[in-house]
PDB file of C-alpha atoms and ligand atoms in Angstrom:
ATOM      1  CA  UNK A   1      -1.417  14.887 -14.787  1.00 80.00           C
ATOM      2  CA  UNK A   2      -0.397  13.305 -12.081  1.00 96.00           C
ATOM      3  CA  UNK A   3       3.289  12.005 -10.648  1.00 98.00           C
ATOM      4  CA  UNK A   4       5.125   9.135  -9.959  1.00 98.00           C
ATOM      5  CA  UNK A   5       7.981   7.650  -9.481  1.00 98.00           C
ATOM      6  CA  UNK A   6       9.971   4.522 -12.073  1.00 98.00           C
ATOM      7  CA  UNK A   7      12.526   2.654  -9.741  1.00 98.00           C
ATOM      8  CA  UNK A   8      14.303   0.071 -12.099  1.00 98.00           C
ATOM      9  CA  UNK A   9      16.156  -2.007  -9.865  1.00 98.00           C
ATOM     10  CA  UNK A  10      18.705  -3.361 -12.766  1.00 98.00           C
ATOM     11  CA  UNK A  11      19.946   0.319 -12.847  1.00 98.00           C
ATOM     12  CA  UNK A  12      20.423   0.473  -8.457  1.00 98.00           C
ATOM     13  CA  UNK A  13      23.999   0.193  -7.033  1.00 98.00           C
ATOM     14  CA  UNK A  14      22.377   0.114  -3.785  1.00 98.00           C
ATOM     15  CA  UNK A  15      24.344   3.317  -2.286  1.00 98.00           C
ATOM     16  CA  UNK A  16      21.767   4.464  -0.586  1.00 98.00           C
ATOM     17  CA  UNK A  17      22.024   8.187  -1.285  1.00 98.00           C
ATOM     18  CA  UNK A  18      18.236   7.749  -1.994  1.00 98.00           C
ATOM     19  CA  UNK A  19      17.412   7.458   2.185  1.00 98.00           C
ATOM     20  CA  UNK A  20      19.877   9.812   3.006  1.00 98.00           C
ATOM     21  CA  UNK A  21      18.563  12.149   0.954  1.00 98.00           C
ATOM     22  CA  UNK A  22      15.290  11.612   1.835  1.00 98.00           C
ATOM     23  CA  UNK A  23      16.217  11.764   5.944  1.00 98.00           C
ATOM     24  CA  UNK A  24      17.688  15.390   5.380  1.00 98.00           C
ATOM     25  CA  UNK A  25      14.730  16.642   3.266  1.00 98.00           C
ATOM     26  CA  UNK A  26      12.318  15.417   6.326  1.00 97.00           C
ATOM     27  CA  UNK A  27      14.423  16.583   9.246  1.00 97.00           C
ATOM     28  CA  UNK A  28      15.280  12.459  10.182  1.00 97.00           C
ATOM     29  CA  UNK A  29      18.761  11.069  11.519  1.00 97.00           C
ATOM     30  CA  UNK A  30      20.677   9.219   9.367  1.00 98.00           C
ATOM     31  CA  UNK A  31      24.158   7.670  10.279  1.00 98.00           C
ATOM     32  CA  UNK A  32      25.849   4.154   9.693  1.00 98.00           C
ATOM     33  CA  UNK A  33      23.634   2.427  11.920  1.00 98.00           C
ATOM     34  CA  UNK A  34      20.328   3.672  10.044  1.00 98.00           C
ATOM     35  CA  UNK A  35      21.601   3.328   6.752  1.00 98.00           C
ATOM     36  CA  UNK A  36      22.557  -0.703   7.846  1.00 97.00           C
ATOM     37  CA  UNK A  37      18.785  -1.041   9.134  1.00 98.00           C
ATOM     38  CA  UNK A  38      16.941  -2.869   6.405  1.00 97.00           C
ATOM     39  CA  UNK A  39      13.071  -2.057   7.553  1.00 97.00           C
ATOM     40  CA  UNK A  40      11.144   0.965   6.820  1.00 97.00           C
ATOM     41  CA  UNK A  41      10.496   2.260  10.133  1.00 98.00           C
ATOM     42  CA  UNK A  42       9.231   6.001  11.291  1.00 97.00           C
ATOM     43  CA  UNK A  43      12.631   7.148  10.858  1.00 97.00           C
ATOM     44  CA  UNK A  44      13.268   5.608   7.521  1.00 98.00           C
ATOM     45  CA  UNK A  45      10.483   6.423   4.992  1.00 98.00           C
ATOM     46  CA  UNK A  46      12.250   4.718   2.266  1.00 98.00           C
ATOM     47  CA  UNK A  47      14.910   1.157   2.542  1.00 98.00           C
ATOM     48  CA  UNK A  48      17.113  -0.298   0.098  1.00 98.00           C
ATOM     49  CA  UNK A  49      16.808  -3.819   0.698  1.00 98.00           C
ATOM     50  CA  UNK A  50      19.998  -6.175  -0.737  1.00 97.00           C
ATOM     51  CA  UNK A  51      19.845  -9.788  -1.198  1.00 95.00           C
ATOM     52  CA  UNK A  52      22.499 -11.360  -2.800  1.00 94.00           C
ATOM     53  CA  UNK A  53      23.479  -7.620  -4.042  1.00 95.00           C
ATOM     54  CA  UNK A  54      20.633  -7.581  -5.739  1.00 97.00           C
ATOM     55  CA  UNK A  55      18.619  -4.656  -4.497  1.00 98.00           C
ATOM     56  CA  UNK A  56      15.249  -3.471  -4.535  1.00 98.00           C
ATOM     57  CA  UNK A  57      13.318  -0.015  -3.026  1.00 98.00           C
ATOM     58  CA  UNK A  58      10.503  -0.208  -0.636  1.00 98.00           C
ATOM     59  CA  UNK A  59       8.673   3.042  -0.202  1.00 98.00           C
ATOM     60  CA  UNK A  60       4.955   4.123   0.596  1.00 98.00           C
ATOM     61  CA  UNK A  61       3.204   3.323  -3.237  1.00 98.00           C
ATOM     62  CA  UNK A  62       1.168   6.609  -2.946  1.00 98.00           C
ATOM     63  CA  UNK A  63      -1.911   4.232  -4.378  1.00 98.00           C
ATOM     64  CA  UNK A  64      -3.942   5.770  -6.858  1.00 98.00           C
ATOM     65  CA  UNK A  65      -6.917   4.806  -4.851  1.00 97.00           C
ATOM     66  CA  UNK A  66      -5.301   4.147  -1.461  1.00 97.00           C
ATOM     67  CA  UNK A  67      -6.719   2.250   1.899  1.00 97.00           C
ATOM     68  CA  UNK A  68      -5.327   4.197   4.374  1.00 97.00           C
ATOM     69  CA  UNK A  69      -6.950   7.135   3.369  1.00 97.00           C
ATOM     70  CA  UNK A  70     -10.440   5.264   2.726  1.00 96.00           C
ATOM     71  CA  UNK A  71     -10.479   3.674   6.270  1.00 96.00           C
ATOM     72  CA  UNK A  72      -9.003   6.741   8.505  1.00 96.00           C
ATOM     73  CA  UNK A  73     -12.357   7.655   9.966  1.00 96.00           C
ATOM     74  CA  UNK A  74     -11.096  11.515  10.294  1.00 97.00           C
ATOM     75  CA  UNK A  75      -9.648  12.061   6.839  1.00 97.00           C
ATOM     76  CA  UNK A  76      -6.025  12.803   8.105  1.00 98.00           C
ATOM     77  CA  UNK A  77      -4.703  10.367   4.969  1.00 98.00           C
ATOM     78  CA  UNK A  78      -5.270  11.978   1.020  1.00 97.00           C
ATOM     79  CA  UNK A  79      -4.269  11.228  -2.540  1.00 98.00           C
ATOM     80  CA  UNK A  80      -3.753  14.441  -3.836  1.00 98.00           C
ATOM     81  CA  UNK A  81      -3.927  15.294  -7.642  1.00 97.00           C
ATOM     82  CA  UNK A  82      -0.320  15.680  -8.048  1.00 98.00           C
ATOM     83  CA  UNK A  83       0.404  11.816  -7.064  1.00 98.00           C
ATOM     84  CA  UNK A  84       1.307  12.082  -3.392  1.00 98.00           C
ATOM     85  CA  UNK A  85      -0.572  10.562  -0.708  1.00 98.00           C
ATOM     86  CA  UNK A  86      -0.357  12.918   2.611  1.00 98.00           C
ATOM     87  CA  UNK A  87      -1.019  12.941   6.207  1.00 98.00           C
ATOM     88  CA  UNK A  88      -2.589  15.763   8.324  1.00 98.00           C
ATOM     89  CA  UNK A  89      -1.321  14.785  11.495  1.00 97.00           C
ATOM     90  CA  UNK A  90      -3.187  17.609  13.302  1.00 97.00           C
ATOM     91  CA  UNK A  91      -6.489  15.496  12.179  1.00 97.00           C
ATOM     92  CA  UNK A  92      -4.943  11.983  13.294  1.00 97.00           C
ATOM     93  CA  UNK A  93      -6.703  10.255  16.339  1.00 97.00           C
ATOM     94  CA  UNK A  94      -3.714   7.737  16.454  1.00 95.00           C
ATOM     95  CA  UNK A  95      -6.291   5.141  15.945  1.00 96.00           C
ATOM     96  CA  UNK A  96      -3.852   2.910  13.518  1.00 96.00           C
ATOM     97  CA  UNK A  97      -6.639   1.790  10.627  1.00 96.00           C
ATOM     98  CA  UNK A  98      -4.145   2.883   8.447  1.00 97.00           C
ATOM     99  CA  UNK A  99      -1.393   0.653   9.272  1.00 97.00           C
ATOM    100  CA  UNK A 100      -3.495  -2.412   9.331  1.00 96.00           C
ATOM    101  CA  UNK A 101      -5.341  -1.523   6.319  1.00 96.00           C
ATOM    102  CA  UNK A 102      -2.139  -0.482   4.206  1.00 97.00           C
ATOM    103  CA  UNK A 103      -1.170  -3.928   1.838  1.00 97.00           C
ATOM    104  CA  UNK A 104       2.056  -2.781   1.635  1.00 97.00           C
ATOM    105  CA  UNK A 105       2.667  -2.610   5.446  1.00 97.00           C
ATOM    106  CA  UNK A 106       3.710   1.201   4.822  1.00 98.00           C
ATOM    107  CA  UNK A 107       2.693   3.400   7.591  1.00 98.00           C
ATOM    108  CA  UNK A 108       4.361   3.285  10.969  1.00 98.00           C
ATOM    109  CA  UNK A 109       4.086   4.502  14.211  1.00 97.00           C
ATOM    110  CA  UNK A 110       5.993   6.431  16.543  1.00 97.00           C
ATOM    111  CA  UNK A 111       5.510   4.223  19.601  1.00 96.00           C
ATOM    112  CA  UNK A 112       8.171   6.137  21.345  1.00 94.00           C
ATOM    113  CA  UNK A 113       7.183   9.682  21.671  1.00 95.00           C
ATOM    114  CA  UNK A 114       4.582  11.181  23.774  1.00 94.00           C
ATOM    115  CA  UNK A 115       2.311  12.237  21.166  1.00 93.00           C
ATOM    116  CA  UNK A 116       3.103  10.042  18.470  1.00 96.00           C
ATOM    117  CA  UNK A 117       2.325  10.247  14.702  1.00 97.00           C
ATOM    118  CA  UNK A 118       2.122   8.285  11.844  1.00 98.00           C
ATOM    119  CA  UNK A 119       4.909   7.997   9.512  1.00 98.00           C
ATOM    120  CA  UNK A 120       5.320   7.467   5.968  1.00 98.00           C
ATOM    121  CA  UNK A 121       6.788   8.340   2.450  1.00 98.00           C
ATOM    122  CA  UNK A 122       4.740  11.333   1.034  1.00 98.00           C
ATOM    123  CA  UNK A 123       6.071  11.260  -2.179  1.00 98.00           C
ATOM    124  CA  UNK A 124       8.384  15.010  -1.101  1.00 98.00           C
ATOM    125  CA  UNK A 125       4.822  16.798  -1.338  1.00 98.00           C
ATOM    126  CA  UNK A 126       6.477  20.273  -0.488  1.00 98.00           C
ATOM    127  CA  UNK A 127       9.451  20.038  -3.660  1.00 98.00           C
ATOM    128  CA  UNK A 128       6.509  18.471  -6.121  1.00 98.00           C
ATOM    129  CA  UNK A 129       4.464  21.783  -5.547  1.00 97.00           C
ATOM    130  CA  UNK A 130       7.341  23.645  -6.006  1.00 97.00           C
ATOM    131  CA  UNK A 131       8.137  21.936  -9.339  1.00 97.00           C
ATOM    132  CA  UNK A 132      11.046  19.842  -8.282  1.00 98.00           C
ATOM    133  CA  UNK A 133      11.800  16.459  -7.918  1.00 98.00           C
ATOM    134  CA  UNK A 134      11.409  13.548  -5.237  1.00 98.00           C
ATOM    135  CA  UNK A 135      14.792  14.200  -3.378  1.00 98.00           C
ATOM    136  CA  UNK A 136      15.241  10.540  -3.900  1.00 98.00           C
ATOM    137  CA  UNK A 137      14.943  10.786  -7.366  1.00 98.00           C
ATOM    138  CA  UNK A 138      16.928  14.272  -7.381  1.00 98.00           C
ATOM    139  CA  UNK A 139      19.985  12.155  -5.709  1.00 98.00           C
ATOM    140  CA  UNK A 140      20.032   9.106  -7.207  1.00 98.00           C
ATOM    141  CA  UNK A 141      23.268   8.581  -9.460  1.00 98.00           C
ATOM    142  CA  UNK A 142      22.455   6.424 -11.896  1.00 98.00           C
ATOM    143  CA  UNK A 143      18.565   6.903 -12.714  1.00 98.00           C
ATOM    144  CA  UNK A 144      17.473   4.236 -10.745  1.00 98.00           C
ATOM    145  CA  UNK A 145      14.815   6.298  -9.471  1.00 98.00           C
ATOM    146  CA  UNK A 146      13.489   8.407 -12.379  1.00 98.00           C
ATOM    147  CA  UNK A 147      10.379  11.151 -11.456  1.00 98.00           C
ATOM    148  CA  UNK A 148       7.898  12.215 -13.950  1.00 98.00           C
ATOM    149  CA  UNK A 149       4.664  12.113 -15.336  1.00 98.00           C
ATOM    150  CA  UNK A 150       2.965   8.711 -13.923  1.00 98.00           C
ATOM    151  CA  UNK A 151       1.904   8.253 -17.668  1.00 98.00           C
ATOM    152  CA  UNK A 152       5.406   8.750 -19.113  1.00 98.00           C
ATOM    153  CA  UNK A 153       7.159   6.676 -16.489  1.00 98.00           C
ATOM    154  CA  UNK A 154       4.800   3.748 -17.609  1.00 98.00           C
ATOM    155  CA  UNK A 155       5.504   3.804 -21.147  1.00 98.00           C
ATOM    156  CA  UNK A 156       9.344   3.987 -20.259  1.00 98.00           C
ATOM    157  CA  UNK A 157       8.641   1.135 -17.917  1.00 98.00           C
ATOM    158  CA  UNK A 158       6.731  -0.656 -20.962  1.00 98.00           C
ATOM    159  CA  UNK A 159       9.915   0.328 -23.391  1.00 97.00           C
ATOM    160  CA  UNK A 160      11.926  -0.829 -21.311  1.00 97.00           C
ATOM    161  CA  UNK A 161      10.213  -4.021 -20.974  1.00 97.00           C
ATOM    162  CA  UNK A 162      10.050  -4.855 -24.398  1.00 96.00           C
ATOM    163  CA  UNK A 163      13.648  -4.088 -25.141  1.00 95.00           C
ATOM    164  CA  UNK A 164      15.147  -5.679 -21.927  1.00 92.00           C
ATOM    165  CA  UNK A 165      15.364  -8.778 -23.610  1.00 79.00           C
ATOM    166  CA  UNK A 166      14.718 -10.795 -20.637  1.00 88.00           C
ATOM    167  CA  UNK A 167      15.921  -8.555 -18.434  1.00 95.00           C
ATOM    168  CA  UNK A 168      13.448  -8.174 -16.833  1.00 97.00           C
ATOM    169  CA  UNK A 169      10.633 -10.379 -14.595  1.00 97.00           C
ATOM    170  CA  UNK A 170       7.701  -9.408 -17.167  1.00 96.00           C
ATOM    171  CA  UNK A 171       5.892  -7.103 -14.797  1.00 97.00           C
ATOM    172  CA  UNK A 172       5.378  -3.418 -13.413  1.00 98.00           C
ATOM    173  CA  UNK A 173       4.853  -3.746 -10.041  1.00 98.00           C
ATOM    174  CA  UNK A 174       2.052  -0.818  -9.631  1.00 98.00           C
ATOM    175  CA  UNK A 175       0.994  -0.507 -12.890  1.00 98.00           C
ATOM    176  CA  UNK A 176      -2.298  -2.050 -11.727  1.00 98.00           C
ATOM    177  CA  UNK A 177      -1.544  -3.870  -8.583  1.00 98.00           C
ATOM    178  CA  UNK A 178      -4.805  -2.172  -6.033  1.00 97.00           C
ATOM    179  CA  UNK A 179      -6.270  -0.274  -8.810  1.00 97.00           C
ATOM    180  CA  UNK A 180      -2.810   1.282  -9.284  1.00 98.00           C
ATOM    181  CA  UNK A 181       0.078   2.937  -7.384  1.00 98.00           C
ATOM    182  CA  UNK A 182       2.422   6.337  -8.237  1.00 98.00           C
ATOM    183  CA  UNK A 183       5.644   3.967  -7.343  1.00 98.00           C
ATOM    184  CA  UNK A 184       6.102   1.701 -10.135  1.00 98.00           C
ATOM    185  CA  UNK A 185       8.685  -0.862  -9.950  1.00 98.00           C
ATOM    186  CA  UNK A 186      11.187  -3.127 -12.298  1.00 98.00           C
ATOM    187  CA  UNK A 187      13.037  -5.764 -11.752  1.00 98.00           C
ATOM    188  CA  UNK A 188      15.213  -8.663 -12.799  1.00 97.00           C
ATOM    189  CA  UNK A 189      14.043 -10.000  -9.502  1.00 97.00           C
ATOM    190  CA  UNK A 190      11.174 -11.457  -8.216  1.00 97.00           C
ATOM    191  CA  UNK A 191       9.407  -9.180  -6.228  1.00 98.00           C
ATOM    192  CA  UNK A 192       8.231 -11.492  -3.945  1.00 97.00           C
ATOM    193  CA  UNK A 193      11.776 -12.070  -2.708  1.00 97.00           C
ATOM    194  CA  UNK A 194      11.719  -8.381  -1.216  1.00 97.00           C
ATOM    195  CA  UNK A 195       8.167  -9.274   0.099  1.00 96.00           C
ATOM    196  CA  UNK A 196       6.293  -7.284  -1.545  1.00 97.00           C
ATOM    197  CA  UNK A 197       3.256  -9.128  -2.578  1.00 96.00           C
ATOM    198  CA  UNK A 198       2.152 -10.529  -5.867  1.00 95.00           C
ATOM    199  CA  UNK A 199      -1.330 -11.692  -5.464  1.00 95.00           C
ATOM    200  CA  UNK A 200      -3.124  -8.428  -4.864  1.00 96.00           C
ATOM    201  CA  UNK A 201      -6.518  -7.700  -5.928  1.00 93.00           C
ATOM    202  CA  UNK A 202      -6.143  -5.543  -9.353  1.00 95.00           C
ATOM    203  CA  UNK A 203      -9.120  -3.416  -8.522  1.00 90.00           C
ATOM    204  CA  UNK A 204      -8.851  -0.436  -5.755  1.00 91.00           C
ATOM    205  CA  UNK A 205      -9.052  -2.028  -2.087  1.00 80.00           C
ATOM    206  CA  UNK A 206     -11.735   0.321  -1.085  1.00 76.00           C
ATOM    207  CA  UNK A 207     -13.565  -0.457  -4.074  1.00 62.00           C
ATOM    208  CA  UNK A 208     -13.703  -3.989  -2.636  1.00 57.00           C
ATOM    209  CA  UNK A 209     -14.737  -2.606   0.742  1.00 62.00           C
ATOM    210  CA  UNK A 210     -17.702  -0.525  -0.736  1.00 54.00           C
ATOM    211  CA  UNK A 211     -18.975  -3.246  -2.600  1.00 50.00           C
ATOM    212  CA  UNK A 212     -18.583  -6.045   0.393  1.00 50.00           C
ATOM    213  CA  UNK A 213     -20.775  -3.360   3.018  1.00 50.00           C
ATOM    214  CA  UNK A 214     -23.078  -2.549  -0.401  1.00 52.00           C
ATOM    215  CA  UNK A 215     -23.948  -6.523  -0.142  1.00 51.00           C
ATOM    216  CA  UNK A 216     -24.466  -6.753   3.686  1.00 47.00           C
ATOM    217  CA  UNK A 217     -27.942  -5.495   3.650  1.00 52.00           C
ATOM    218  CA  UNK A 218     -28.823  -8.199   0.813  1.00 51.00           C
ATOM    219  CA  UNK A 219     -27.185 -10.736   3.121  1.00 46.00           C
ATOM    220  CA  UNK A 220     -28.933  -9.696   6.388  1.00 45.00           C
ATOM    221  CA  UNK A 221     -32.252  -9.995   3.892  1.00 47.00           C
ATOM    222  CA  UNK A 222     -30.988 -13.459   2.543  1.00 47.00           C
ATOM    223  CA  UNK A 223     -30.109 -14.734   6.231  1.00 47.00           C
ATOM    224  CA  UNK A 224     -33.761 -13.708   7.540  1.00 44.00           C
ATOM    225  CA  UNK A 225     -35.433 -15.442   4.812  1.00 46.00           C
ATOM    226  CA  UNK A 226     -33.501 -18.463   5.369  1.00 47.00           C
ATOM    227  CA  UNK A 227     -34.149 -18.711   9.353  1.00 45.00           C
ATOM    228  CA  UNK A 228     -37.442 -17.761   8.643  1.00 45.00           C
ATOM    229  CA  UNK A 229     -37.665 -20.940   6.157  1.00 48.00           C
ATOM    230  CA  UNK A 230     -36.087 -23.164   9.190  1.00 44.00           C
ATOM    231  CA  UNK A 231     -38.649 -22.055  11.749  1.00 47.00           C
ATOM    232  CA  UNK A 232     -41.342 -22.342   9.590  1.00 48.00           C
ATOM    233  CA  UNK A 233     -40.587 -26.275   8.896  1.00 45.00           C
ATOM    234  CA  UNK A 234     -39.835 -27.018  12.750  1.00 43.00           C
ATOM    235  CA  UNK A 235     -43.255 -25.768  13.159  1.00 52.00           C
ATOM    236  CA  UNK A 236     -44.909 -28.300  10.277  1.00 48.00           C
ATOM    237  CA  UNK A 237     -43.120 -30.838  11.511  1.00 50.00           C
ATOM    238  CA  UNK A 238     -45.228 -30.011  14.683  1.00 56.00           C
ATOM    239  CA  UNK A 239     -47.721 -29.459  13.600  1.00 53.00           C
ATOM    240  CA  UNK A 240     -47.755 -33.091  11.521  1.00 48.00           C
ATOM    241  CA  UNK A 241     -46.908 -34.838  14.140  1.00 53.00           C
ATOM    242  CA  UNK A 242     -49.793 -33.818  16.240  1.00 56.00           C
ATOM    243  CA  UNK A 243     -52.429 -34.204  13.713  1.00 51.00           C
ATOM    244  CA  UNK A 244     -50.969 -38.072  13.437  1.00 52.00           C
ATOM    245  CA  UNK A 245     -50.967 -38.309  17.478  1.00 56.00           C
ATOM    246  CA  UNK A 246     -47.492 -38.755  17.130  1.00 56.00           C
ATOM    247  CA  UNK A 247     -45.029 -36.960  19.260  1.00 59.00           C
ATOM    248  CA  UNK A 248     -42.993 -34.102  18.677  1.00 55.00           C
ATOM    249  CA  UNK A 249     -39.770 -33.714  16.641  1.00 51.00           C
ATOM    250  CA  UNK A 250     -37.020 -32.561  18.797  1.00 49.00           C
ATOM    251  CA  UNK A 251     -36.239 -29.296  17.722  1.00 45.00           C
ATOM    252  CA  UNK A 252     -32.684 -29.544  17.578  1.00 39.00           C
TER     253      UNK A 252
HETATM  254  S1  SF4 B 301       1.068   2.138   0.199  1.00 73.03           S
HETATM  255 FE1  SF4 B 301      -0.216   2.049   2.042  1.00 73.03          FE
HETATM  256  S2  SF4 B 301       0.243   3.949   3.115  1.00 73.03           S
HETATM  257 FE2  SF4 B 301       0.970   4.213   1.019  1.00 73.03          FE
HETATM  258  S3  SF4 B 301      -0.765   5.162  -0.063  1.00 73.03           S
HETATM  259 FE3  SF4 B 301      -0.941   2.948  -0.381  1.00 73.03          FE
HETATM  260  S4  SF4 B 301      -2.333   2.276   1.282  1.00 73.03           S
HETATM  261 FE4  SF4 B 301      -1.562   4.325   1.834  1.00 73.03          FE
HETATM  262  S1  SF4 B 302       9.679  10.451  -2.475  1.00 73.03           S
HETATM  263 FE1  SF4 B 302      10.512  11.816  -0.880  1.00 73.03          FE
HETATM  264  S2  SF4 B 302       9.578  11.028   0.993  1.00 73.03           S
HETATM  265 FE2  SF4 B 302       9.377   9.424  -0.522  1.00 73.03          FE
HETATM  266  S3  SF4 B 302      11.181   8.118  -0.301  1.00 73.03           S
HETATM  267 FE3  SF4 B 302      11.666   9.655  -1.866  1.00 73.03          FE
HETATM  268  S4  SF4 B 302      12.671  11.269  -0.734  1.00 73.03           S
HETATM  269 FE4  SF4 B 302      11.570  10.043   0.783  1.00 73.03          FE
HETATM  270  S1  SF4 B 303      20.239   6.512  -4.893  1.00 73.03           S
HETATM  271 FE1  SF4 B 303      19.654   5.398  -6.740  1.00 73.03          FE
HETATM  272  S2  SF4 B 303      21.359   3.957  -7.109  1.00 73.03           S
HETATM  273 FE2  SF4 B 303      21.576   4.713  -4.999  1.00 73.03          FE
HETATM  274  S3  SF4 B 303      20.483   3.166  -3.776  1.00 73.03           S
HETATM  275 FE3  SF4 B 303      18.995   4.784  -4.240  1.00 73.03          FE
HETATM  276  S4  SF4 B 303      17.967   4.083  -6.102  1.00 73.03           S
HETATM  277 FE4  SF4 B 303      19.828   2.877  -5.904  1.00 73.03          FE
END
């Protein structure tokens, strides 16, 4: 069975203990002036944006079927079994496909440092195999962010859905959003106004990928029957007008 996490932003006071807990579990600073940045950056795995007090989590989605890990070219990015989505930085090339192929615009770079990495949430691989909890989740005062059994959390997500009495916008955010995600969201918000998107393909990105490259030979076959077609005709056309004595058809 595999992990996740339910963050139900109706039940977040937005005090942040969530990053701070999560900076001291991965060795990361974390003082006033962090905690009042309101970007994931590769100090900041995890935010807690606030608009109008209204606040909302933005963490790596450790996809079910994620992008980054189909489109690194040296396998340093990997959904695990138990939910988490990590990176071998001793196999990373720093060659980014990653961040640009990410739709949640998760993974970040250490531009800084001499050797830099990539950064992201990994879902506190280390404590799951050890049986424990996120540290976010661990923290978190009020059960915002719940851990558990990916399966669980979406029932409870459905539950609470159904008895929110309009709560709730109508939606978990990751329940199927890219073929899936271990993060699933809720919200009396909508989530577009934390910019996370809400047009994404329901099937798995790379999915998509496969099957656009699976078509490319058909189209490369399609394209070369079609020029061939063109050339053919410029060359009747020729070949008409000569037999009539007349001249040539330009051939553009
Ligand atoms: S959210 Fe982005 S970085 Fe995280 S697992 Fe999905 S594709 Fe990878
Ligand atoms: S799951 Fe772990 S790494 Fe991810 S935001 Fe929570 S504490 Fe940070
Ligand atoms: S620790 Fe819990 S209540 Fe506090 S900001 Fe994070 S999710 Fe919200």
């Amino acid at each position: 069975m595999s992990k996740g996490i339910l963050y139900d932003a109706t039940l977040c006071i937005g005090c942040k203990m969530c990053e701070q807990a999560c900076a001291e579990k991965h060795g990361l600073p974390y003082d006033e002036n962090i905690a009042k940045e309101q970007k994931q950056s590769e100090h900041k795995y995890t935010v807690v944006l606030n608009r109008d007090d209204k606040f909302m989590r933005r963490l790596c989605m450790n996809c079910q079927d994620p992008t980054c890990a189909s489109v690194c070219p040296v396998g340093a990015f990997r959904k695990t079994t138990l939910g988490p989505v990590v990176y071998e930085s001793s196999r990373c090339i720093g060659c980014r496909y990653c961040m640009m192929a990410c739709p949640f615009s998760v993974p970040k770079y250490e531009w800084d440092k001499t050797w830099p990495l990539v950064r992201k949430c990994d879902m506190c691989t280390e404590r799951l195999q050890s049986g424990l909890p996120t540290a976010c989740a661990e923290i978190c005062p009020t059960g915002a962010t719940k851990f558990g059994e990916r399966d669980d959390l979406i029932a409870e997500a459905k539950d609470r859905l159904a008895k929110g009495q309009g709560q709730y916008v109508n939606h978990i955010y990751g329940l199927e959003e890219v073929g899936g995600t271990s993060v699933l969201l809720l919200s009396s918000v909508p989530f577009e106004n934390f910019g996370y998107k809400c047009d994404l393909s329901t099937e798995a990105l790379p999915f998509l990928t496969y099957r656009v490259l699976s078509h490319i030979p058909d189209l490369v076959a399609i394209g070369a029957v079609g020029l061939g077609g063109i050339w053919w005709l410029c060359n009747r056309k020729e070949e008409v007008a000569a037999a009539e004595g007349r001249p040539a058809p330009s051939k553009a």
